GROMACS .gro file of C-alpha atoms in nm:
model
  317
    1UNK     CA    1  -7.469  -0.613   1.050
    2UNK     CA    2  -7.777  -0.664   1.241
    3UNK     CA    3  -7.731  -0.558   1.594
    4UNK     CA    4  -7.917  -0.897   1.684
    5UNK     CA    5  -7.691  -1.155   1.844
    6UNK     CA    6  -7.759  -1.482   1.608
    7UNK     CA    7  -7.487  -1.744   1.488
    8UNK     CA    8  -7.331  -1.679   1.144
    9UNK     CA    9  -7.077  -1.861   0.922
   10UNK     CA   10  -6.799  -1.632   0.871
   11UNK     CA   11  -6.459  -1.624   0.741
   12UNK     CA   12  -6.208  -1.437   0.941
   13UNK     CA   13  -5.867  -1.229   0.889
   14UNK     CA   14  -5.642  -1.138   1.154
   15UNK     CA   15  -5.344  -0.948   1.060
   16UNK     CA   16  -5.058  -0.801   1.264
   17UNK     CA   17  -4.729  -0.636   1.190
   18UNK     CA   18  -4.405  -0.801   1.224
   19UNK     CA   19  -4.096  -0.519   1.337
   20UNK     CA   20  -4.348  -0.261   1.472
   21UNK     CA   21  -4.208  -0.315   1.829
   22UNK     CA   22  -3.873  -0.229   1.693
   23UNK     CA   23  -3.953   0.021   1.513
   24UNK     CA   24  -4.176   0.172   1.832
   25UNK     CA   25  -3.838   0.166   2.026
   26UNK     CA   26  -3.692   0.416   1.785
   27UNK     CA   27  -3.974   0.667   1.655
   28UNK     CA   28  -4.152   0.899   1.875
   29UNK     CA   29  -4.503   0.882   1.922
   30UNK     CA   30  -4.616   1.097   1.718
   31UNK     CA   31  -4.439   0.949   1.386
   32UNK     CA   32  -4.551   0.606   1.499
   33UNK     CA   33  -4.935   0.737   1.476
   34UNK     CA   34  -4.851   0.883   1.135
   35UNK     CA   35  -4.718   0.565   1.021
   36UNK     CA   36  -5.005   0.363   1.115
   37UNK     CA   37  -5.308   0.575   1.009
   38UNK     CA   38  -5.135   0.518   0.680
   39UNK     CA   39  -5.072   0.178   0.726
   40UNK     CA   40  -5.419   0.150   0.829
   41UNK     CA   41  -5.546   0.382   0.580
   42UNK     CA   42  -5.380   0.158   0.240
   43UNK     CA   43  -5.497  -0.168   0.464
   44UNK     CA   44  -5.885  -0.006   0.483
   45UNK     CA   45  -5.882   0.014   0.101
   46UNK     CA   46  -5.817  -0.299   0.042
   47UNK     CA   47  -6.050  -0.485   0.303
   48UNK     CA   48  -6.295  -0.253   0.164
   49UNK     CA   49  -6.265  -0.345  -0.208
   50UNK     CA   50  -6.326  -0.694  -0.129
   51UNK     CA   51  -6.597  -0.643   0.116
   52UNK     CA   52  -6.481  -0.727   0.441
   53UNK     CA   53  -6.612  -0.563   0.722
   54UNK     CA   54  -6.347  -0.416   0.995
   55UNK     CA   55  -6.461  -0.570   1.343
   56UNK     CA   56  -6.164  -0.348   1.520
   57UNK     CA   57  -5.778  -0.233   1.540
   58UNK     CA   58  -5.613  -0.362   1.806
   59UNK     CA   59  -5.266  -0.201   1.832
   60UNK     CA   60  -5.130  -0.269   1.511
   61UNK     CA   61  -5.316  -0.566   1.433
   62UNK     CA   62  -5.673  -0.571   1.220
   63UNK     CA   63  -5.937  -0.784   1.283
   64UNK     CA   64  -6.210  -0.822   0.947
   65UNK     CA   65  -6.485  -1.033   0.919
   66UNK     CA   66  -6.602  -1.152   0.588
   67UNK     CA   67  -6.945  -1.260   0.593
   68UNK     CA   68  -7.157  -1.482   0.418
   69UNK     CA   69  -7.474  -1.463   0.599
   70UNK     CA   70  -7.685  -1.717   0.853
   71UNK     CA   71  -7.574  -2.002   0.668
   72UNK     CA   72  -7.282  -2.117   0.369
   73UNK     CA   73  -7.361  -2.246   0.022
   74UNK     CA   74  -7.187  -2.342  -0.295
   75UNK     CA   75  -7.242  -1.998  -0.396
   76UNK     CA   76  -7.037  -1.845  -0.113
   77UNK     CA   77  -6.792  -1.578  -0.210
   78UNK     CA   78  -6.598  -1.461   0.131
   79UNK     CA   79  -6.351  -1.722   0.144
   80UNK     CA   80  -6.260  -1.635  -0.213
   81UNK     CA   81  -6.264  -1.276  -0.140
   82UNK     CA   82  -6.079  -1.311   0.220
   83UNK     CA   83  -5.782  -1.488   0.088
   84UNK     CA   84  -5.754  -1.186  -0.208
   85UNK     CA   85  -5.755  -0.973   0.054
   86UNK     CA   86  -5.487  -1.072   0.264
   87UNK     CA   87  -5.277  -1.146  -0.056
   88UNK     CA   88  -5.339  -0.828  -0.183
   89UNK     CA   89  -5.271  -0.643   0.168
   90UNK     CA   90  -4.924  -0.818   0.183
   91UNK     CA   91  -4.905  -0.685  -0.210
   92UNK     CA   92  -4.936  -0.354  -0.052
   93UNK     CA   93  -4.746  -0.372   0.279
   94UNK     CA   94  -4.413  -0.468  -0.002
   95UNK     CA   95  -4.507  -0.134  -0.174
   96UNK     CA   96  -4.523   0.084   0.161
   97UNK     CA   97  -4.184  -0.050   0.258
   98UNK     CA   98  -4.007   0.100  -0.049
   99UNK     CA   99  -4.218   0.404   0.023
  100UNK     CA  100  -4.068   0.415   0.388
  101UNK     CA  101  -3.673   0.355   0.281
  102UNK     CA  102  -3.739   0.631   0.112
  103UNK     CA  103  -3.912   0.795   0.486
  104UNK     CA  104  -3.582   0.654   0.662
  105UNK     CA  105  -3.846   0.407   0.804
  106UNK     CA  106  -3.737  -0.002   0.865
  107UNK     CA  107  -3.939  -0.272   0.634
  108UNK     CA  108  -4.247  -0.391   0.799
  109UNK     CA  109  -4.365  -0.707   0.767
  110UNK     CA  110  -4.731  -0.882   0.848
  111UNK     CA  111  -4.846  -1.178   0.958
  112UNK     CA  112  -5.186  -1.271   0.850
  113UNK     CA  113  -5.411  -1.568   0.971
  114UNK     CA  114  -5.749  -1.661   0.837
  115UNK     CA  115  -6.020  -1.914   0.947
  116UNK     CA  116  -6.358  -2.025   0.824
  117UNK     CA  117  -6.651  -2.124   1.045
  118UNK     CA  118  -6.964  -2.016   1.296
  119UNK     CA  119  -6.931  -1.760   1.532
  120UNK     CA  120  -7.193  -1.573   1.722
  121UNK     CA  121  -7.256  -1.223   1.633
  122UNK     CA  122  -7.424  -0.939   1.825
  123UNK     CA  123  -7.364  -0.647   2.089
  124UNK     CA  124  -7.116  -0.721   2.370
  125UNK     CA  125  -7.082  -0.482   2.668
  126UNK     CA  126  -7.270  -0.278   2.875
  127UNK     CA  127  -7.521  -0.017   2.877
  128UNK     CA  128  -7.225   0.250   2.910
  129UNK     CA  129  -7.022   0.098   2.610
  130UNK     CA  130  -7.104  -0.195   2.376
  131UNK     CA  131  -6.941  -0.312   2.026
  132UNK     CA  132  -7.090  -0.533   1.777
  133UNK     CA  133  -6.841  -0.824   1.719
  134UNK     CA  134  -6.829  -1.149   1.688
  135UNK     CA  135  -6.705  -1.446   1.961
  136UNK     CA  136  -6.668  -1.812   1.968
  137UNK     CA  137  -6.385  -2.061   1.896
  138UNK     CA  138  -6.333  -1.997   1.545
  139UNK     CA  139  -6.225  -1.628   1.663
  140UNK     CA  140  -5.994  -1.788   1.923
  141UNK     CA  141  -5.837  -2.019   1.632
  142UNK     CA  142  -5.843  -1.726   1.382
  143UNK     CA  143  -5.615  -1.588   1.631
  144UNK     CA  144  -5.386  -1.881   1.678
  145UNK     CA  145  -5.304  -1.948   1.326
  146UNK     CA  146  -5.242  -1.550   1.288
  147UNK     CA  147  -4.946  -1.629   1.592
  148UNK     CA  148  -4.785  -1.871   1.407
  149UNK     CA  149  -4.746  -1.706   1.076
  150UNK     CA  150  -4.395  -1.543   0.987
  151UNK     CA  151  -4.341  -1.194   0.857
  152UNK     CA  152  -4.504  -1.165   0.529
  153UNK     CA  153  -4.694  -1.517   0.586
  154UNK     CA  154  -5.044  -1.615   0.473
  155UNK     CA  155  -5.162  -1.932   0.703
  156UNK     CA  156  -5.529  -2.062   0.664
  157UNK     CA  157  -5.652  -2.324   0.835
  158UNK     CA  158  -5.787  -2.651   0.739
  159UNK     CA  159  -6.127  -2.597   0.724
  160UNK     CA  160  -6.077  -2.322   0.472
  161UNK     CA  161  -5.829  -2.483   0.312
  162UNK     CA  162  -6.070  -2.745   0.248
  163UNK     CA  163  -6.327  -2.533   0.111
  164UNK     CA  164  -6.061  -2.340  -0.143
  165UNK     CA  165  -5.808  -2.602  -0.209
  166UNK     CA  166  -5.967  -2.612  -0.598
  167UNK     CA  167  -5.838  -2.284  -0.699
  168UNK     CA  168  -5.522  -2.184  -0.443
  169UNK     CA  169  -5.221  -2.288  -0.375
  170UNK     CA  170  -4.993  -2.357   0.000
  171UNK     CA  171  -4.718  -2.438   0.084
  172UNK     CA  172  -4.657  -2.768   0.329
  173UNK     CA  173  -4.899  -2.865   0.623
  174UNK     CA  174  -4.811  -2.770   0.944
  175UNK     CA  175  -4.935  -2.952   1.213
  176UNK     CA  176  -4.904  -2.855   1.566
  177UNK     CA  177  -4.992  -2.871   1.909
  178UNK     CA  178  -5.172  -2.537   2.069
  179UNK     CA  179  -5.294  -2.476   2.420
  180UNK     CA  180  -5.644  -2.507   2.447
  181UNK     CA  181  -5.695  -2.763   2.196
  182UNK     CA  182  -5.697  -3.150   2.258
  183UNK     CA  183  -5.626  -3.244   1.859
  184UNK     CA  184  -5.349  -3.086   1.695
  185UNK     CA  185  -5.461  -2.832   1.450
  186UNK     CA  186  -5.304  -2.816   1.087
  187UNK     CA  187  -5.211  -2.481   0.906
  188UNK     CA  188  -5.132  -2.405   0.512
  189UNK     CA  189  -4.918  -2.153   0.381
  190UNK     CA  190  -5.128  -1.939   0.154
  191UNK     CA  191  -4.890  -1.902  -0.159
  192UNK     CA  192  -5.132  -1.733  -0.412
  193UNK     CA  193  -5.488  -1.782  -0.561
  194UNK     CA  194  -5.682  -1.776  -0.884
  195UNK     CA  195  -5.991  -1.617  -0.765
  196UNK     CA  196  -6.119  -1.387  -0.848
  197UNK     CA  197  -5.791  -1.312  -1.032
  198UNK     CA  198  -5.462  -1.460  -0.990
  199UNK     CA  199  -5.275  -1.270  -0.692
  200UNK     CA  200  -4.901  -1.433  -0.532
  201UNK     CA  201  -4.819  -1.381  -0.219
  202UNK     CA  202  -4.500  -1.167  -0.265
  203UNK     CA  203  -4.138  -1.385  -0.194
  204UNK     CA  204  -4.001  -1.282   0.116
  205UNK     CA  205  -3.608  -1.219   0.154
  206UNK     CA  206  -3.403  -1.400   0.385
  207UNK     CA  207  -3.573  -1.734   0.340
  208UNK     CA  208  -3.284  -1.784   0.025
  209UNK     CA  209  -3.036  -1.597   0.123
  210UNK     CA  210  -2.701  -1.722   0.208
  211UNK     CA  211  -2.549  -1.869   0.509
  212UNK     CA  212  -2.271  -1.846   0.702
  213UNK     CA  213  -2.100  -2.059   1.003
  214UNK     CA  214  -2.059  -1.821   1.300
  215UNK     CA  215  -1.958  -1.958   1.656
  216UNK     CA  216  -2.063  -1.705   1.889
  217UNK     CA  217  -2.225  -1.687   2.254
  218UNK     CA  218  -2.594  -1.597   2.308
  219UNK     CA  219  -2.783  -1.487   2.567
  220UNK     CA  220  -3.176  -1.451   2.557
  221UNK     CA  221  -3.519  -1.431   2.706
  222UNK     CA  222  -3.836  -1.609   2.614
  223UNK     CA  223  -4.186  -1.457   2.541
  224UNK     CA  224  -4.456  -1.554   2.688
  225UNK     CA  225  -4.778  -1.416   2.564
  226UNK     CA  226  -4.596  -1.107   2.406
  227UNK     CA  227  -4.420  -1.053   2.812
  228UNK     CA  228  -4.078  -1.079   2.832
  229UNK     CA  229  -3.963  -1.351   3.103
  230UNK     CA  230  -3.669  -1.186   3.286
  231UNK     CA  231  -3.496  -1.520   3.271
  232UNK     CA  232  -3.200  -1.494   3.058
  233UNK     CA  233  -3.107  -1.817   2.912
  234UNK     CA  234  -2.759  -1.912   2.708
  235UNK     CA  235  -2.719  -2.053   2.413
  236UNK     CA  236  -2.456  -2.051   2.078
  237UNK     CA  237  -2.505  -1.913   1.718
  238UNK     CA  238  -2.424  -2.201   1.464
  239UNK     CA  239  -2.472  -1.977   1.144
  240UNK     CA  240  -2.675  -1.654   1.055
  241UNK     CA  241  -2.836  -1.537   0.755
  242UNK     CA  242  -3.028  -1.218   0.630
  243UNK     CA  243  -3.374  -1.338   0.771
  244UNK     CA  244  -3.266  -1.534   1.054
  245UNK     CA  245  -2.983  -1.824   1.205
  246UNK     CA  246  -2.938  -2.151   1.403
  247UNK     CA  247  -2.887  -2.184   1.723
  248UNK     CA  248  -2.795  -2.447   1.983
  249UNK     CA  249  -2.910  -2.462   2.357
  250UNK     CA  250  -2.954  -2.672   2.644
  251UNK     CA  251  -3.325  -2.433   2.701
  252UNK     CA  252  -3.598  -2.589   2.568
  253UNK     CA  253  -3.819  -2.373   2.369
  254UNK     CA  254  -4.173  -2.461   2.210
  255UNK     CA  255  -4.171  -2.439   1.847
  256UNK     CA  256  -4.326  -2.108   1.708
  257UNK     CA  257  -4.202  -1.911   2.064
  258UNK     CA  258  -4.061  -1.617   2.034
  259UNK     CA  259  -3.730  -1.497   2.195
  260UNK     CA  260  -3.563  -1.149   2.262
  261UNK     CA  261  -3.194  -1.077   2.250
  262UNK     CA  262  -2.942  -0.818   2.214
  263UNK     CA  263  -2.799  -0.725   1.905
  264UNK     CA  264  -2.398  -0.774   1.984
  265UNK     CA  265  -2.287  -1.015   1.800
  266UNK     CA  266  -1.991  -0.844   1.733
  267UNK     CA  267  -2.131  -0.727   1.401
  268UNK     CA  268  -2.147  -0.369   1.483
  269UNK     CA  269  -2.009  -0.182   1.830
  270UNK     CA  270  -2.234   0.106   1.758
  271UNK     CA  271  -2.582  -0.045   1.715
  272UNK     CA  272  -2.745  -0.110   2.035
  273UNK     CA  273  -3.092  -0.252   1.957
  274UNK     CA  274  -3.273  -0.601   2.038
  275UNK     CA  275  -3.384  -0.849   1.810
  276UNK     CA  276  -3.684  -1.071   1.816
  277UNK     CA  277  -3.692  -1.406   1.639
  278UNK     CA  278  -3.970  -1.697   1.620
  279UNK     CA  279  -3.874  -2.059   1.646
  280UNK     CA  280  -3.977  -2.219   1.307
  281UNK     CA  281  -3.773  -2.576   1.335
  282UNK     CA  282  -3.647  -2.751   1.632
  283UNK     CA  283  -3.475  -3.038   1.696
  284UNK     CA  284  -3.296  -3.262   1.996
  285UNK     CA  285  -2.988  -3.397   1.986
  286UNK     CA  286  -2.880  -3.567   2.336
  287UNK     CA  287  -2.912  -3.281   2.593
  288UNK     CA  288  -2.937  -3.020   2.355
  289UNK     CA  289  -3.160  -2.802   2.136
  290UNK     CA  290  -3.116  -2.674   1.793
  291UNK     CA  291  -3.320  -2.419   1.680
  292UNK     CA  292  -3.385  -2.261   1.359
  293UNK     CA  293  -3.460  -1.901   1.388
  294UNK     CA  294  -3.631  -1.636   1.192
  295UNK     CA  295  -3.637  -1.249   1.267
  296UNK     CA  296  -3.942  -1.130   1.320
  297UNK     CA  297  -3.880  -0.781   1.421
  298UNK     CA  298  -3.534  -0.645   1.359
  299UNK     CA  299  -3.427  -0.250   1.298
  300UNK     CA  300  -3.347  -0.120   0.963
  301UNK     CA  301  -2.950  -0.073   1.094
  302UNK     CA  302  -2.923  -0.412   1.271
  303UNK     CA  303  -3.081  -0.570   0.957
  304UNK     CA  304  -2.850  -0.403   0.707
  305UNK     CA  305  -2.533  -0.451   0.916
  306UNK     CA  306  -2.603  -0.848   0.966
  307UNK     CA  307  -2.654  -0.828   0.553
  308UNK     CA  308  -2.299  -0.671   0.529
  309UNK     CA  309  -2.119  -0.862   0.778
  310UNK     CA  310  -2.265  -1.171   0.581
  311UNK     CA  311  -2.164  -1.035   0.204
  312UNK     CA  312  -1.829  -0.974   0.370
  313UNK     CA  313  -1.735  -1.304   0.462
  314UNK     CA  314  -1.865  -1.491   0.151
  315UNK     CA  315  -1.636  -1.257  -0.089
  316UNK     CA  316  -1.323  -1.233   0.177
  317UNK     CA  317  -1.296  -0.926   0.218
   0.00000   0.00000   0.00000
C-alpha cells in the first residue's frame, strides 16, 4: 500500500469467531493466547496465499482487504480470490476443531462477512501513532453483514454478489433492516465457488439434526452491541436441537439479536455455563413471539450433554 490517502475499490473480509467467549470463560489466559496465535497463524496462511492484505486483528476477529487497485475492471481478480479465501479459512477452522478435541478444546466456529466497493485508504492517527487502513461505508457494511452471519457462515453482499453470481453459488436472500441505513440491505449465503477452483463451504451440524418438543421455563438477557442488558426477560422452550431451539415470549427481540442465558435446563445439574444464541426466524402470533434460535457460542460439555439428552429421548431410553 501506498501510504497516500486516495479512494480505492476494494473487496473486504471480516471474520470473527463464534464460541470464543465461552471458551474465554473456561481457559486461562495464557492457553487462550496459544490458541489464537494458532488460529491466527493457519488463518495468515491462507489470506496470504490468496493475496489479501491483513488491515488488523481485533480480538478474535480479522479484518483483510483485497485490493484491486484505483479503479475495477473485467479483469479484476479479488472478489474471486476473497470469496476462496473465506471458504478456504472455514475449510481450515473444521480441521483445527478436530485438532482441538483432540487438545480438550470446544469446536470453534466463524462468521465471515465480505463486501465489495470504494473506500478511502491512507494513514489515520496522529503523529505519536498512525495505521494505514482503510474507512468509509463499505467498511461499516463489511461489518454488518459479518454480524449477521451464523457460526460457520459465508454472507456477501449484493454488490458482490452481483459481480460473482456467474461462477458461485448462495443460499436464499436475506433482506433486512439495519441501523444506519434507510433501504434495507440484502445478504447471500456463500455456499461454494468455482474460481479459481471449486471450494464448498463445509455443512455445518445442527442445522439437520433432530428435534425434540421440550416445555421448559427460560429466563434471558439481550445483547446489545456485544453488552449484556441486565434485564432478564422470560420466556418458554418449545423444542431444542443440537445447534439451537424455539422459543416463545411475550419480549420482543430484533431478528439477528443475540441473547444470553443459563445453561439449566435440567439437562445436566453439574454444568454451570451460559449459552449464547442469535435470533435467525421470528414470528408473532397475538401477544407473543416465537423465535427460532441458533447457538452461537456454547461449551464443549453443554454442547455434548444437550446432544445426549436429545439422542436419549428419540430412542427411549
Amino acid at each position: 500500500f501506498d501510504s497516500a490517502a486516495k479512494e480505492k475499490d476494494v473487496t473486504i473480509l471480516l471474520s470473527d469467531l463464534r464460541g470464543f467467549t465461552a471458551m474465554s470463560e473456561n481457559y486461562n489466559p495464557l492457553e487462550i493466547i496459544a490458541f489464537l496465535n494458532r488460529y491466527f497463524s493457519s488463518m495468515s496462511k491462507i489470506i496470504q496465499k490468496y493475496g489479501g492484505t491483513i488491515d488488523k486483528f481485533m480480538g478474535d476477529a480479522i479484518m483483510v482487504v483485497f485490493n484491486s487497485g484505483t479503479t475495477r475492471n473485467e479483469n479484476s481478480d479479488d472478489i474471486e480470490r476473497s470469496l476462496a479465501c473465506a471458504i478456504e479459512m472455514q475449510i481450515r477452522l473444521a480441521q483445527i476443531n478436530k485438532e482441538n478435541k483432540v487438545l480438550n478444546y470446544p469446536p470453534l466456529y466463524m462468521g465471515i462477512g465480505v463486501n465489495t466497493g470504494r473506500v478511502v485508504a491512507g494513514n489515520v492517527g496522529s503523529d505519536l501513532y498512525s495505521q494505514y487502513t482503510v474507512i468509509g461505508d463499505h467498511v461499516n457494511l463489511a461489518s454488518r453483514i459479518e454480524s449477521y452471519s451464523l457460526r460457520g457462515q459465508v454472507l456477501i453482499s449484493e454488490h458482490t454478489y452481483h459481480l460473482a453470481k456467474a461462477y458461485i453459488e448462495t443460499g436464499r436472500e436475506n433482506i433486512l433492516h439495519v441501523k444506519g441505513k434507510k433501504n434495507p440491505i440484502k445478504m447471500y449465503e456463500l455456499l461454494a465457488s468455482n474460481l479459481p477452483t471449486r471450494l464448498q463451504v463445509p455443512s455445518r451440524e445442527g442445522r439437520n439434526s433432530p428435534r425434540i418438543d421440550i416445555n421448559m421455563p427460560l429466563a434471558f438477557h439481550i445483547l446489545n452491541n456485544k453488552l449484556i442488558d441486565p434485564t432478564e426477560h422470560q420466556g418458554e422452550i418449545i423444542d431444542i436441537g443440537y445447534g439451537g431451539m424455539h422459543i416463545t415470549s411475550h419480549t420482543q427481540v430484533e431478528i439477528y439479536d443475540e441473547i444470553k442465558f443459563p445453561f439449566s435446563l435440567s439437562l445436566s445439574a453439574n454444568i454451570q455455563n451460559d449459552v449464547y444464541a442469535k435470533i435467525i426466524k421470528s414470528k408473532r402470533i397475538g401477544s407473543l413471539y416465537h423465535y427460532h434460535l441458533e447457538f452461537s457460542s456454547i461449551s464443549q460439555e453443554a454442547e455434548t450433554a444437550i446432544k445426549r439428552y436429545i439422542n436419549r429421548i428419540i430412542e427411549g431410553v
